[in-house]
Amino acid sequence: MKKFISTLAIAALILLGTAPSFAFAQEGDATEQEIAPSATFDDSRAPNVNAGSAILVNVGNGDIIYEKNAHQLREPASVTKVLTLLVALENLKLNQEIKVSDDVERAGSTMGLEPGEKLTVEQLMYGMMLVSGNDAAQQLALAAGGSQKGFAKMMNARARECGAQDSNFKNPNGLNEVANALNVTTAYDLAMIACEGMKDKRYRKIVGTAKYVVPKTNKSKKRVLRNTNYTLWDTQDKFAYKGKDVPFKYDGCTGVKTGYTTSAGDCYVGTAKRGNMELVVVLLHSVDKYSRFVDARSLWDYGFKYYKTYTAQKAEDFQLKQKVRLGSLARVELGIKSNFDITLDKDSKAAKKITTEVKLNEEKPTAPIQKGDVMGKIEAYNGKGVLIGVKDIVALETVEKGGPLSHIGIADEYAWIVYLILGLIIAFILFVLIMRAINRRKRKIQRGRQRPMKRPTLKRPTLKQTAPEEPAAPTRPERPAPAAGFENPQFEKRKIEPPLSQQLRGEAPPAEPPTAERPSYSESYDRSAYDRSSFGGTNRPTRTRAEKRAARKERARRRKERQRNSGDVRH
């Protein structure tokens, strides 16, 4: 019942567009569906931009709201440092101390570093981004990459990951006049790099700082750094904008960097946020430093006036775990790196009809899986079922290949439970075997005690006596004749008459049987005259009570001694 109710609840959320549905990519599926514009991007209402190349991008999803020669290769000057900062943050610790090298950079704008001076990575980063310190960028490159050339390789690799396909960086500061190290990029590439950098809170903090104080070092006194990005803080200086004098500071500006060289001209990469919408503007080869701020303001105003951002899925609310085969973990946690934002027209009501669908590459992927691997995508559809946005779903943790038990579906994180159960079973079996052996031993001992014991034959001590002579047949003493005058009819001689038949036949009467004369009962006789052996007894002399008591005690003592010797002592 609970499962049925849960299924209904999820279905209701999907129909309302407040929860994503799920699907798995199948082999043989059609090619990827083309993404339709989520808003009306009409350049006819866009402002006039004086810069040679320009682009306006929604930071949340990378949607291009406006572009002008966005893919044309140009020199970036010091806005190269938007990438230098990103790579340095990912490879160095903020509290790491760096000792300035002897060949410290002196060309262009610097923060005034001295050879042998000791500063932290964080202090060098502020010096690089606020006052465009080329010397600070050089020292960070040496610390992270070992050399400027090695660091340039790291920069190009990271730029590709951000989606910058046309850029080529050869140094960390953008000084193209030095050693003919030419950096080239596009407005689009710089916008993608800035969007990636703004996902890092440390990056945001540094590029959005208007003023920073570097404390006294071993080679320098305290330094006060003021950001060259006037749109962050300058309310005093003004410039003409649409017939009005307006300050350089722009409400909602969050960064990022200015740049200039004679060959690159004035450049600018800046971000501004209002509500839940953040826009990045990139301007390359502007006419002058004021013109770049005018173009930036006009593009920001255009974007905030005609467009809005709808968050189809918040990153913190996206919680998904997927089962893994042959892994150290049974499930891998999936997520999205940032909010899934959709750009819509300002007056559009399409947000209520937008639905999302999660599509995973595999139903049950096989380990190993690395953190950041793309495991699927989340798609957004408008009310007509047209695809208007896609965002990658990535693994938020690393899953190593599992052990032997993973081949039968038991991940390493649960293997200890199996091992524990097996250990308990083995221990129980051993316990049973040991108890059976003990009980068998006990029964054997008990049977041995119950078996009749062969007692040793002990010769009973007897009194020294002579062997009795063969006893004579008992004889009764003749009794004296009865006294005179005493007659006993039982002992009188009887006259036996023959039977009548014999008498008739004239036969002689039978002879009289001999009569035995029995002694008189009144005759007295002496009992001591009789021997006990005559009546089946022994000729053992009669013992006194004291002798009998002593004999009993002796027998009891010998019995206890035999029991003690055999181990069968009974109390």
Coordinates of C-alpha atoms in Angstrom, one line a residue:
M1 CA 0.0 0.0 0.0
K2 CA 2.8 2.4 0.9
K3 CA 4.6 1.6 -2.3
F4 CA 1.4 2.3 -4.3
I5 CA 0.9 5.7 -2.6
S6 CA 4.6 6.6 -3.2
T7 CA 4.2 5.8 -6.9
L8 CA 1.1 8.0 -7.1
A9 CA 2.9 10.9 -5.4
I10 CA 5.9 10.7 -7.7
A11 CA 3.6 10.6 -10.8
A12 CA 1.8 13.6 -9.5
L13 CA 5.0 15.6 -9.1
I14 CA 6.1 14.7 -12.6
L15 CA 2.8 15.8 -14.1
L16 CA 3.0 19.1 -12.2
G17 CA 6.6 19.6 -13.4
T18 CA 8.0 19.8 -9.9
A19 CA 9.9 16.6 -10.0
P20 CA 12.1 14.9 -12.7
S21 CA 11.1 11.7 -14.4
F22 CA 13.6 9.0 -15.0
A23 CA 14.7 7.1 -18.1
F24 CA 17.6 5.1 -19.3
A25 CA 19.4 5.5 -22.6
Q26 CA 18.9 2.5 -24.8
E27 CA 21.1 1.1 -27.5
G28 CA 19.9 2.1 -30.9
D29 CA 18.2 5.3 -29.7
A30 CA 17.9 8.1 -32.2
T31 CA 20.6 10.8 -32.3
E32 CA 20.5 13.6 -29.7
Q33 CA 17.5 15.8 -30.1
E34 CA 18.3 19.4 -31.1
I35 CA 17.8 21.9 -28.3
A36 CA 15.3 24.7 -29.2
P37 CA 15.7 28.3 -27.9
S38 CA 14.0 28.7 -24.6
A39 CA 13.5 32.5 -25.2
T40 CA 13.3 34.9 -28.1
F41 CA 16.8 36.2 -28.7
D42 CA 16.1 39.2 -30.9
D43 CA 19.2 41.3 -31.8
S44 CA 17.0 44.0 -33.3
R45 CA 16.3 45.3 -29.8
A46 CA 19.9 44.8 -28.6
P47 CA 22.0 47.9 -27.9
N48 CA 24.8 49.2 -30.2
V49 CA 28.2 47.9 -29.0
N50 CA 31.4 49.6 -30.0
A51 CA 33.9 46.8 -29.0
G52 CA 35.4 44.7 -31.8
S53 CA 34.1 41.5 -30.2
A54 CA 31.3 41.1 -27.6
I55 CA 29.1 38.5 -26.0
L56 CA 26.4 38.4 -23.2
V57 CA 25.9 35.0 -21.6
N58 CA 23.6 33.7 -18.9
V59 CA 26.1 32.3 -16.2
G60 CA 23.6 29.8 -15.0
N61 CA 23.3 27.8 -18.2
G62 CA 25.6 29.3 -20.8
D63 CA 22.8 30.6 -23.0
I64 CA 24.0 33.3 -25.4
I65 CA 21.7 36.3 -25.2
Y66 CA 23.8 38.6 -27.4
E67 CA 27.0 38.1 -29.5
K68 CA 29.1 40.1 -31.9
N69 CA 32.2 38.5 -33.5
A70 CA 32.1 36.2 -30.5
H71 CA 34.3 33.5 -32.1
Q72 CA 36.8 35.8 -33.7
L73 CA 40.4 35.3 -32.4
R74 CA 41.8 38.3 -30.5
E75 CA 44.4 39.1 -28.0
P76 CA 43.1 39.0 -24.4
A77 CA 45.7 41.2 -22.7
S78 CA 45.3 41.0 -18.9
V79 CA 41.9 39.3 -18.9
T80 CA 44.1 36.2 -19.5
K81 CA 44.2 36.2 -15.7
V82 CA 40.6 35.0 -15.3
L83 CA 42.0 31.6 -16.4
T84 CA 45.3 32.0 -14.5
L85 CA 43.3 32.4 -11.3
L86 CA 41.1 29.4 -11.9
V87 CA 44.1 27.1 -12.6
A88 CA 46.1 28.5 -9.6
L89 CA 43.1 28.0 -7.2
E90 CA 42.8 24.3 -8.3
N91 CA 46.5 23.6 -7.8
L92 CA 47.7 25.7 -4.9
K93 CA 46.7 26.2 -1.3
L94 CA 45.8 29.7 -0.2
N95 CA 48.0 29.7 2.8
Q96 CA 51.0 28.3 0.9
E97 CA 54.1 30.6 1.2
I98 CA 55.9 31.6 -2.0
K99 CA 59.4 33.2 -2.2
V100 CA 59.7 35.6 -5.1
S101 CA 62.2 34.5 -7.7
D102 CA 65.2 36.6 -8.8
D103 CA 63.8 37.0 -12.3
V104 CA 60.5 38.6 -11.2
E105 CA 58.5 40.2 -13.9
R106 CA 58.8 44.0 -14.2
A107 CA 56.9 44.7 -17.4
G108 CA 53.4 46.2 -17.5
S109 CA 51.4 46.7 -14.3
T110 CA 52.8 45.0 -11.2
M111 CA 52.2 44.9 -7.4
G112 CA 55.9 45.7 -6.8
L113 CA 57.3 42.4 -5.8
E114 CA 61.0 42.1 -4.8
P115 CA 63.3 39.1 -5.2
G116 CA 63.4 37.0 -2.1
E117 CA 60.1 38.5 -0.8
K118 CA 57.8 36.0 0.9
L119 CA 54.0 36.2 0.4
T120 CA 51.1 33.7 0.5
V121 CA 49.3 32.4 -2.5
E122 CA 46.2 34.3 -1.5
Q123 CA 48.0 37.6 -1.3
L124 CA 49.5 37.1 -4.8
M125 CA 46.1 36.2 -6.2
Y126 CA 44.6 39.5 -4.9
G127 CA 47.6 41.3 -6.3
M128 CA 47.1 39.7 -9.7
M129 CA 43.3 40.3 -10.0
L130 CA 42.9 43.7 -8.3
V131 CA 45.9 45.7 -9.7
S132 CA 46.6 43.3 -12.6
G133 CA 50.0 42.4 -11.2
N134 CA 52.0 40.6 -13.9
D135 CA 54.7 39.8 -11.4
A136 CA 52.1 38.0 -9.2
A137 CA 50.8 36.0 -12.1
Q138 CA 54.4 35.0 -13.0
Q139 CA 55.1 33.8 -9.4
L140 CA 51.9 31.8 -9.2
A141 CA 52.6 30.1 -12.5
L142 CA 56.1 29.1 -11.3
A143 CA 54.7 27.7 -8.1
A144 CA 51.9 25.7 -9.8
G145 CA 53.5 24.6 -13.0
G146 CA 57.3 24.8 -12.3
S147 CA 57.7 27.2 -15.3
Q148 CA 55.6 29.5 -17.3
K149 CA 55.6 27.1 -20.2
G150 CA 54.5 24.2 -18.0
F151 CA 51.7 26.4 -16.5
A152 CA 50.6 27.5 -20.0
K153 CA 50.0 23.8 -20.8
M154 CA 47.8 23.5 -17.7
M155 CA 45.9 26.6 -18.8
N156 CA 45.1 25.3 -22.2
A157 CA 44.0 21.9 -20.8
R158 CA 41.7 23.6 -18.3
A159 CA 40.3 25.9 -21.0
R160 CA 39.3 22.9 -23.1
E161 CA 37.4 21.5 -20.1
C162 CA 35.5 24.8 -19.8
G163 CA 34.5 24.6 -23.4
A164 CA 37.0 27.1 -24.8
Q165 CA 38.1 25.4 -28.0
D166 CA 39.7 28.2 -30.0
S167 CA 42.1 29.7 -27.4
N168 CA 45.8 29.2 -27.1
F169 CA 47.7 30.6 -24.0
K170 CA 51.5 30.8 -23.8
N171 CA 51.9 32.9 -20.6
P172 CA 49.9 33.6 -17.4
N173 CA 49.6 37.4 -17.7
G174 CA 48.8 38.2 -21.3
L175 CA 52.0 40.2 -22.1
N176 CA 52.2 39.5 -25.8
E177 CA 55.1 41.9 -26.3
V178 CA 57.4 39.7 -24.1
A179 CA 59.4 37.1 -26.0
N180 CA 56.8 37.1 -28.8
A181 CA 54.5 34.9 -26.6
L182 CA 51.2 35.5 -28.2
N183 CA 48.0 34.7 -26.3
V184 CA 44.9 34.4 -28.5
T185 CA 41.3 33.7 -27.5
T186 CA 37.7 34.6 -28.3
A187 CA 35.0 36.4 -26.5
Y188 CA 33.0 33.2 -26.3
D189 CA 35.9 31.2 -24.8
L190 CA 36.5 33.9 -22.1
A191 CA 32.8 33.8 -21.3
M192 CA 32.9 30.0 -20.8
I193 CA 36.0 30.3 -18.6
A194 CA 34.4 33.1 -16.5
C195 CA 31.2 31.0 -16.0
E196 CA 33.3 28.1 -14.8
G197 CA 35.3 30.2 -12.4
M198 CA 32.3 31.8 -10.8
K199 CA 31.2 28.4 -9.6
D200 CA 34.0 28.5 -7.1
K201 CA 33.3 30.5 -4.0
R202 CA 36.9 31.4 -3.5
Y203 CA 37.1 32.7 -7.1
R204 CA 34.0 34.8 -6.5
K205 CA 35.4 36.3 -3.4
I206 CA 38.7 37.4 -5.0
V207 CA 37.3 38.8 -8.2
G208 CA 34.5 40.6 -6.3
T209 CA 36.8 42.4 -3.8
A210 CA 37.1 46.2 -4.3
K211 CA 40.0 46.7 -1.9
Y212 CA 42.6 44.5 -0.3
V213 CA 45.5 45.2 2.1
V214 CA 48.7 43.1 1.9
P215 CA 50.4 43.3 5.3
K216 CA 54.1 44.1 5.7
T217 CA 56.5 41.5 4.4
N218 CA 60.2 40.9 4.8
K219 CA 60.9 43.2 1.8
S220 CA 58.0 45.6 1.7
K221 CA 55.8 47.7 3.8
K222 CA 52.0 47.4 3.8
R223 CA 50.3 47.5 0.4
V224 CA 46.8 48.8 -0.2
L225 CA 45.3 47.3 -3.4
R226 CA 42.4 48.9 -5.3
N227 CA 40.5 47.0 -8.0
T228 CA 40.8 48.4 -11.5
N229 CA 37.3 47.1 -12.2
Y230 CA 35.5 50.4 -11.5
T231 CA 32.0 48.8 -11.9
L232 CA 32.5 47.2 -8.4
W233 CA 33.1 50.3 -6.3
D234 CA 33.6 53.7 -8.1
T235 CA 30.7 56.0 -7.3
Q236 CA 32.6 59.2 -7.7
D237 CA 33.7 59.2 -11.3
K238 CA 31.0 59.3 -13.9
F239 CA 30.6 58.9 -17.6
A240 CA 27.9 59.8 -20.2
Y241 CA 25.3 57.1 -20.7
K242 CA 22.1 57.6 -22.7
G243 CA 22.3 61.4 -22.2
K244 CA 23.0 61.1 -18.4
D245 CA 26.1 61.1 -16.3
V246 CA 26.2 57.9 -14.4
P247 CA 28.8 56.5 -12.0
F248 CA 31.1 53.6 -13.0
K249 CA 29.7 51.4 -10.3
Y250 CA 27.0 49.1 -11.5
D251 CA 24.4 47.8 -9.1
G252 CA 24.8 44.0 -8.8
C253 CA 28.3 43.8 -10.3
T254 CA 30.2 40.8 -9.0
G255 CA 33.5 40.9 -10.9
V256 CA 35.7 40.1 -12.9
K257 CA 38.8 41.6 -14.7
T258 CA 40.0 44.5 -16.9
G259 CA 42.9 44.4 -19.3
Y260 CA 44.9 46.5 -21.8
T261 CA 47.8 46.3 -24.2
T262 CA 48.5 48.5 -27.2
S263 CA 47.8 45.6 -29.5
A264 CA 44.8 44.1 -27.7
G265 CA 43.2 47.4 -26.8
D266 CA 40.9 47.8 -23.8
C267 CA 39.3 44.5 -22.7
Y268 CA 36.8 43.6 -20.1
V269 CA 35.2 40.6 -18.5
G270 CA 32.5 41.4 -16.0
T271 CA 29.6 39.8 -14.2
A272 CA 26.4 41.2 -12.7
K273 CA 23.6 39.6 -10.8
R274 CA 20.0 40.6 -10.1
G275 CA 17.6 38.2 -8.4
N276 CA 18.5 34.7 -9.5
M277 CA 19.9 35.8 -12.9
E278 CA 23.6 36.4 -13.4
L279 CA 25.0 37.7 -16.7
V280 CA 28.6 37.7 -17.9
V281 CA 29.7 40.2 -20.5
V282 CA 33.0 40.0 -22.5
L283 CA 34.3 42.9 -24.5
L284 CA 37.5 42.7 -26.6
H285 CA 39.3 45.5 -28.4
S286 CA 37.2 48.4 -27.1
V287 CA 37.9 51.9 -28.2
D288 CA 39.0 53.1 -24.7
K289 CA 38.6 52.3 -21.1
Y290 CA 35.3 54.3 -20.8
S291 CA 33.8 52.8 -23.9
R292 CA 34.1 49.3 -22.5
F293 CA 32.2 50.2 -19.3
V294 CA 29.5 51.9 -21.4
D295 CA 29.1 48.7 -23.5
A296 CA 29.1 46.5 -20.4
R297 CA 26.3 48.6 -18.8
S298 CA 24.2 48.7 -21.9
L299 CA 24.4 44.9 -22.4
W300 CA 23.6 44.2 -18.7
D301 CA 20.6 46.5 -18.9
Y302 CA 19.4 44.8 -22.0
G303 CA 19.7 41.3 -20.5
F304 CA 18.0 42.2 -17.2
K305 CA 15.2 44.1 -19.0
Y306 CA 14.1 41.4 -21.5
Y307 CA 15.1 38.1 -19.9
K308 CA 14.8 36.1 -16.7
T309 CA 16.2 32.9 -15.3
Y310 CA 14.0 30.0 -14.3
T311 CA 15.6 27.3 -12.1
A312 CA 14.3 24.0 -13.4
Q313 CA 16.4 22.0 -10.8
K314 CA 18.4 23.2 -7.8
A315 CA 21.7 21.5 -7.4
E316 CA 21.2 21.0 -3.6
D317 CA 17.8 19.4 -4.2
F318 CA 19.0 16.9 -6.8
Q319 CA 19.7 13.7 -4.9
L320 CA 20.1 10.5 -6.8
K321 CA 21.9 7.2 -6.2
Q322 CA 22.5 4.6 -8.8
K323 CA 23.4 1.0 -8.3
V324 CA 26.9 -0.1 -9.4
R325 CA 28.2 -3.4 -10.6
L326 CA 31.5 -4.9 -9.3
G327 CA 32.2 -1.8 -7.2
S328 CA 33.6 -1.1 -3.7
L329 CA 30.3 0.8 -3.1
A330 CA 26.8 -0.6 -3.8
R331 CA 25.6 2.8 -5.1
V332 CA 27.2 5.9 -6.5
E333 CA 25.9 9.4 -5.6
L334 CA 24.9 11.5 -8.6
G335 CA 24.3 15.2 -8.9
I336 CA 24.6 18.3 -11.0
K337 CA 27.5 20.8 -10.4
S338 CA 25.2 23.9 -10.4
N339 CA 21.6 24.8 -10.7
F340 CA 19.8 23.9 -13.9
D341 CA 18.8 27.3 -15.2
I342 CA 16.6 28.1 -18.2
T343 CA 16.6 31.5 -19.8
L344 CA 13.0 32.7 -20.5
D345 CA 11.5 35.9 -21.8
K346 CA 10.8 38.4 -19.1
D347 CA 7.0 38.3 -19.6
S348 CA 6.8 34.6 -20.4
K349 CA 4.5 32.3 -18.3
A350 CA 6.1 29.2 -19.7
A351 CA 7.8 28.4 -16.4
K352 CA 4.7 26.7 -15.0
K353 CA 4.7 24.2 -17.9
I354 CA 8.3 23.2 -17.9
T355 CA 9.0 19.6 -17.0
T356 CA 12.3 17.8 -16.5
E357 CA 13.4 14.3 -17.3
V358 CA 16.5 12.4 -16.0
K359 CA 18.2 10.2 -18.5
L360 CA 21.0 8.0 -17.3
N361 CA 23.6 6.4 -19.6
E362 CA 23.3 3.0 -18.0
E363 CA 20.8 1.4 -15.6
K364 CA 23.7 -0.2 -13.6
P365 CA 27.2 1.1 -14.5
T366 CA 30.3 -0.9 -13.9
A367 CA 33.1 0.2 -11.6
P368 CA 35.5 1.9 -11.5
I369 CA 33.8 5.3 -11.7
Q370 CA 35.7 8.5 -11.2
K371 CA 34.4 11.6 -9.5
G372 CA 33.1 14.0 -12.2
D373 CA 32.3 11.3 -14.8
V374 CA 29.2 12.1 -16.8
M375 CA 26.6 9.5 -15.9
G376 CA 23.6 11.0 -17.7
K377 CA 21.7 14.2 -18.3
I378 CA 18.7 16.1 -17.1
E379 CA 16.5 17.5 -19.8
A380 CA 13.9 20.3 -19.7
Y381 CA 10.9 20.5 -21.9
N382 CA 8.4 23.3 -22.5
G383 CA 4.7 22.9 -22.5
K384 CA 4.7 21.6 -26.1
G385 CA 7.2 18.9 -25.2
V386 CA 10.1 20.6 -27.0
L387 CA 13.5 20.2 -25.6
I388 CA 14.8 23.6 -24.3
G389 CA 17.7 22.7 -22.0
V390 CA 20.1 20.0 -21.1
K391 CA 22.5 19.6 -18.1
D392 CA 25.0 16.9 -17.4
I393 CA 24.6 14.6 -14.4
V394 CA 27.9 13.6 -12.9
A395 CA 29.3 11.3 -10.3
L396 CA 29.9 13.1 -7.0
E397 CA 32.2 10.4 -5.7
T398 CA 34.7 7.9 -6.8
V399 CA 33.9 4.2 -6.8
E400 CA 36.8 1.8 -7.0
K401 CA 36.6 -1.7 -8.4
G402 CA 35.3 -4.1 -5.8
G403 CA 36.7 -7.3 -4.3
P404 CA 35.8 -10.9 -4.9
L405 CA 32.3 -10.6 -3.3
S406 CA 31.4 -7.9 -5.7
H407 CA 31.1 -10.6 -8.4
I408 CA 28.1 -12.0 -6.6
G409 CA 26.5 -8.6 -6.0
I410 CA 28.0 -7.8 -2.6
A411 CA 29.9 -4.5 -2.5
D412 CA 33.0 -4.1 -0.4
E413 CA 31.2 -1.7 1.9
Y414 CA 28.9 -4.6 3.0
A415 CA 31.5 -7.4 2.7
W416 CA 32.5 -7.1 6.3
I417 CA 28.9 -8.2 7.3
V418 CA 29.3 -11.4 5.2
Y419 CA 32.7 -12.0 6.7
L420 CA 31.3 -11.4 10.2
I421 CA 28.4 -13.9 9.6
L422 CA 30.8 -16.5 8.3
G423 CA 33.1 -16.0 11.2
L424 CA 30.2 -16.5 13.6
I425 CA 29.0 -19.6 11.8
I426 CA 32.5 -21.1 12.0
A427 CA 32.9 -20.2 15.6
F428 CA 29.5 -21.8 16.4
I429 CA 30.5 -25.0 14.6
L430 CA 33.7 -25.2 16.5
F431 CA 31.8 -24.6 19.7
V432 CA 29.4 -27.4 19.0
L433 CA 32.2 -29.8 18.1
I434 CA 34.1 -28.9 21.3
M435 CA 31.0 -29.4 23.4
R436 CA 30.2 -32.7 21.8
A437 CA 33.8 -33.9 22.6
I438 CA 33.4 -32.7 26.2
N439 CA 30.1 -34.4 26.6
R440 CA 31.4 -37.6 25.0
R441 CA 34.3 -37.6 27.5
K442 CA 31.9 -37.1 30.4
R443 CA 29.7 -40.0 29.3
K444 CA 32.7 -42.2 28.9
I445 CA 33.8 -41.4 32.4
Q446 CA 30.2 -42.0 33.8
R447 CA 30.0 -45.3 32.1
G448 CA 33.3 -46.3 33.6
R449 CA 32.0 -45.4 37.1
Q450 CA 28.8 -47.4 36.6
R451 CA 30.7 -50.6 35.4
P452 CA 31.2 -53.1 38.3
M453 CA 34.7 -52.7 39.6
K454 CA 36.8 -55.7 40.0
R455 CA 37.7 -55.6 43.7
P456 CA 40.9 -57.2 44.8
T457 CA 40.5 -60.4 46.8
L458 CA 41.6 -59.7 50.2
K459 CA 42.3 -62.5 52.6
R460 CA 40.4 -62.0 55.8
P461 CA 42.5 -62.5 58.8
T462 CA 41.4 -65.6 60.8
L463 CA 42.4 -66.8 64.2
K464 CA 44.9 -69.5 64.2
Q465 CA 43.2 -72.8 64.8
T466 CA 43.6 -76.5 64.0
A467 CA 41.7 -78.1 61.3
P468 CA 38.6 -79.7 62.7
E469 CA 38.4 -83.5 62.6
E470 CA 35.8 -85.1 60.4
P471 CA 32.6 -84.7 62.5
A472 CA 30.9 -87.8 63.5
A473 CA 27.4 -88.4 62.8
P474 CA 25.2 -86.8 65.3
T475 CA 23.8 -89.2 67.8
R476 CA 21.2 -88.6 70.3
P477 CA 21.8 -89.8 73.8
E478 CA 19.6 -92.5 74.8
R479 CA 16.9 -91.3 76.9
P480 CA 16.3 -93.0 80.2
A481 CA 13.3 -95.3 80.4
P482 CA 10.2 -93.6 81.6
A483 CA 9.5 -93.5 85.2
A484 CA 7.6 -96.3 86.8
G485 CA 4.0 -96.1 86.4
F486 CA 4.1 -93.8 83.3
E487 CA 2.5 -95.4 80.3
N488 CA 2.5 -93.8 76.8
P489 CA 0.1 -95.5 74.5
Q490 CA 1.9 -94.1 71.5
F491 CA 5.0 -96.2 72.2
E492 CA 3.1 -99.4 73.1
K493 CA 3.5 -102.3 70.8
R494 CA 0.6 -102.7 68.5
K495 CA -0.8 -106.0 67.5
I496 CA -1.3 -105.9 63.7
E497 CA -4.1 -108.0 62.6
P498 CA -4.2 -109.2 58.9
P499 CA -6.8 -107.8 56.6
L500 CA -10.2 -109.7 56.5
S501 CA -9.4 -111.1 53.0
Q502 CA -6.3 -112.7 54.3
Q503 CA -8.0 -114.1 57.3
L504 CA -10.7 -115.7 55.1
R505 CA -8.0 -117.2 52.9
G506 CA -6.2 -118.6 55.9
E507 CA -3.0 -116.7 55.2
A508 CA -0.5 -116.0 57.9
P509 CA -0.5 -112.6 59.4
P510 CA 2.4 -110.3 58.4
A511 CA 5.4 -110.0 60.6
E512 CA 5.3 -107.2 63.1
P513 CA 7.5 -104.3 62.1
P514 CA 10.3 -103.4 64.4
T515 CA 9.3 -100.7 66.8
A516 CA 11.6 -97.9 67.6
E517 CA 11.8 -96.8 71.1
R518 CA 11.8 -93.0 71.4
P519 CA 13.2 -91.3 74.4
S520 CA 11.0 -89.7 76.7
Y521 CA 10.5 -85.9 76.3
S522 CA 11.0 -85.5 80.0
E523 CA 14.6 -86.7 79.6
S524 CA 17.1 -83.8 79.9
Y525 CA 20.3 -83.5 77.8
D526 CA 23.3 -81.3 77.7
R527 CA 23.4 -78.9 74.6
S528 CA 27.1 -78.4 74.9
A529 CA 27.5 -81.9 73.9
Y530 CA 26.5 -81.0 70.3
D531 CA 29.1 -79.6 67.8
R532 CA 28.1 -76.7 65.5
S533 CA 29.8 -78.4 62.6
S534 CA 27.2 -81.1 62.9
F535 CA 24.5 -78.7 61.8
G536 CA 26.4 -77.1 58.7
G537 CA 28.2 -74.3 60.6
T538 CA 31.9 -73.7 61.2
N539 CA 34.1 -74.4 64.0
R540 CA 34.9 -70.8 64.4
P541 CA 35.0 -69.8 68.0
T542 CA 32.3 -67.4 69.2
R543 CA 33.5 -63.7 69.3
T544 CA 32.6 -61.2 71.9
R545 CA 30.8 -57.9 71.1
A546 CA 34.0 -55.9 71.4
E547 CA 35.7 -58.2 68.8
K548 CA 32.8 -57.9 66.4
R549 CA 32.8 -54.0 66.7
A550 CA 36.5 -53.9 66.0
A551 CA 36.1 -56.2 63.0
R552 CA 33.4 -53.9 61.6
K553 CA 35.6 -50.8 61.9
E554 CA 38.5 -52.6 60.2
R555 CA 36.2 -53.6 57.3
A556 CA 34.9 -50.0 56.9
R557 CA 38.5 -48.6 56.9
R558 CA 39.6 -51.0 54.2
R559 CA 36.6 -50.2 52.1
K560 CA 37.3 -46.5 52.2
E561 CA 41.0 -47.1 51.3
R562 CA 39.9 -49.1 48.2
Q563 CA 37.5 -46.4 47.1
R564 CA 40.2 -43.7 47.5
N565 CA 42.7 -45.7 45.5
S566 CA 40.1 -46.2 42.6
G567 CA 39.0 -42.5 42.6
D568 CA 35.4 -43.4 43.4
V569 CA 35.0 -41.6 46.7
R570 CA 31.3 -41.4 47.7
H571 CA 30.3 -39.1 50.5

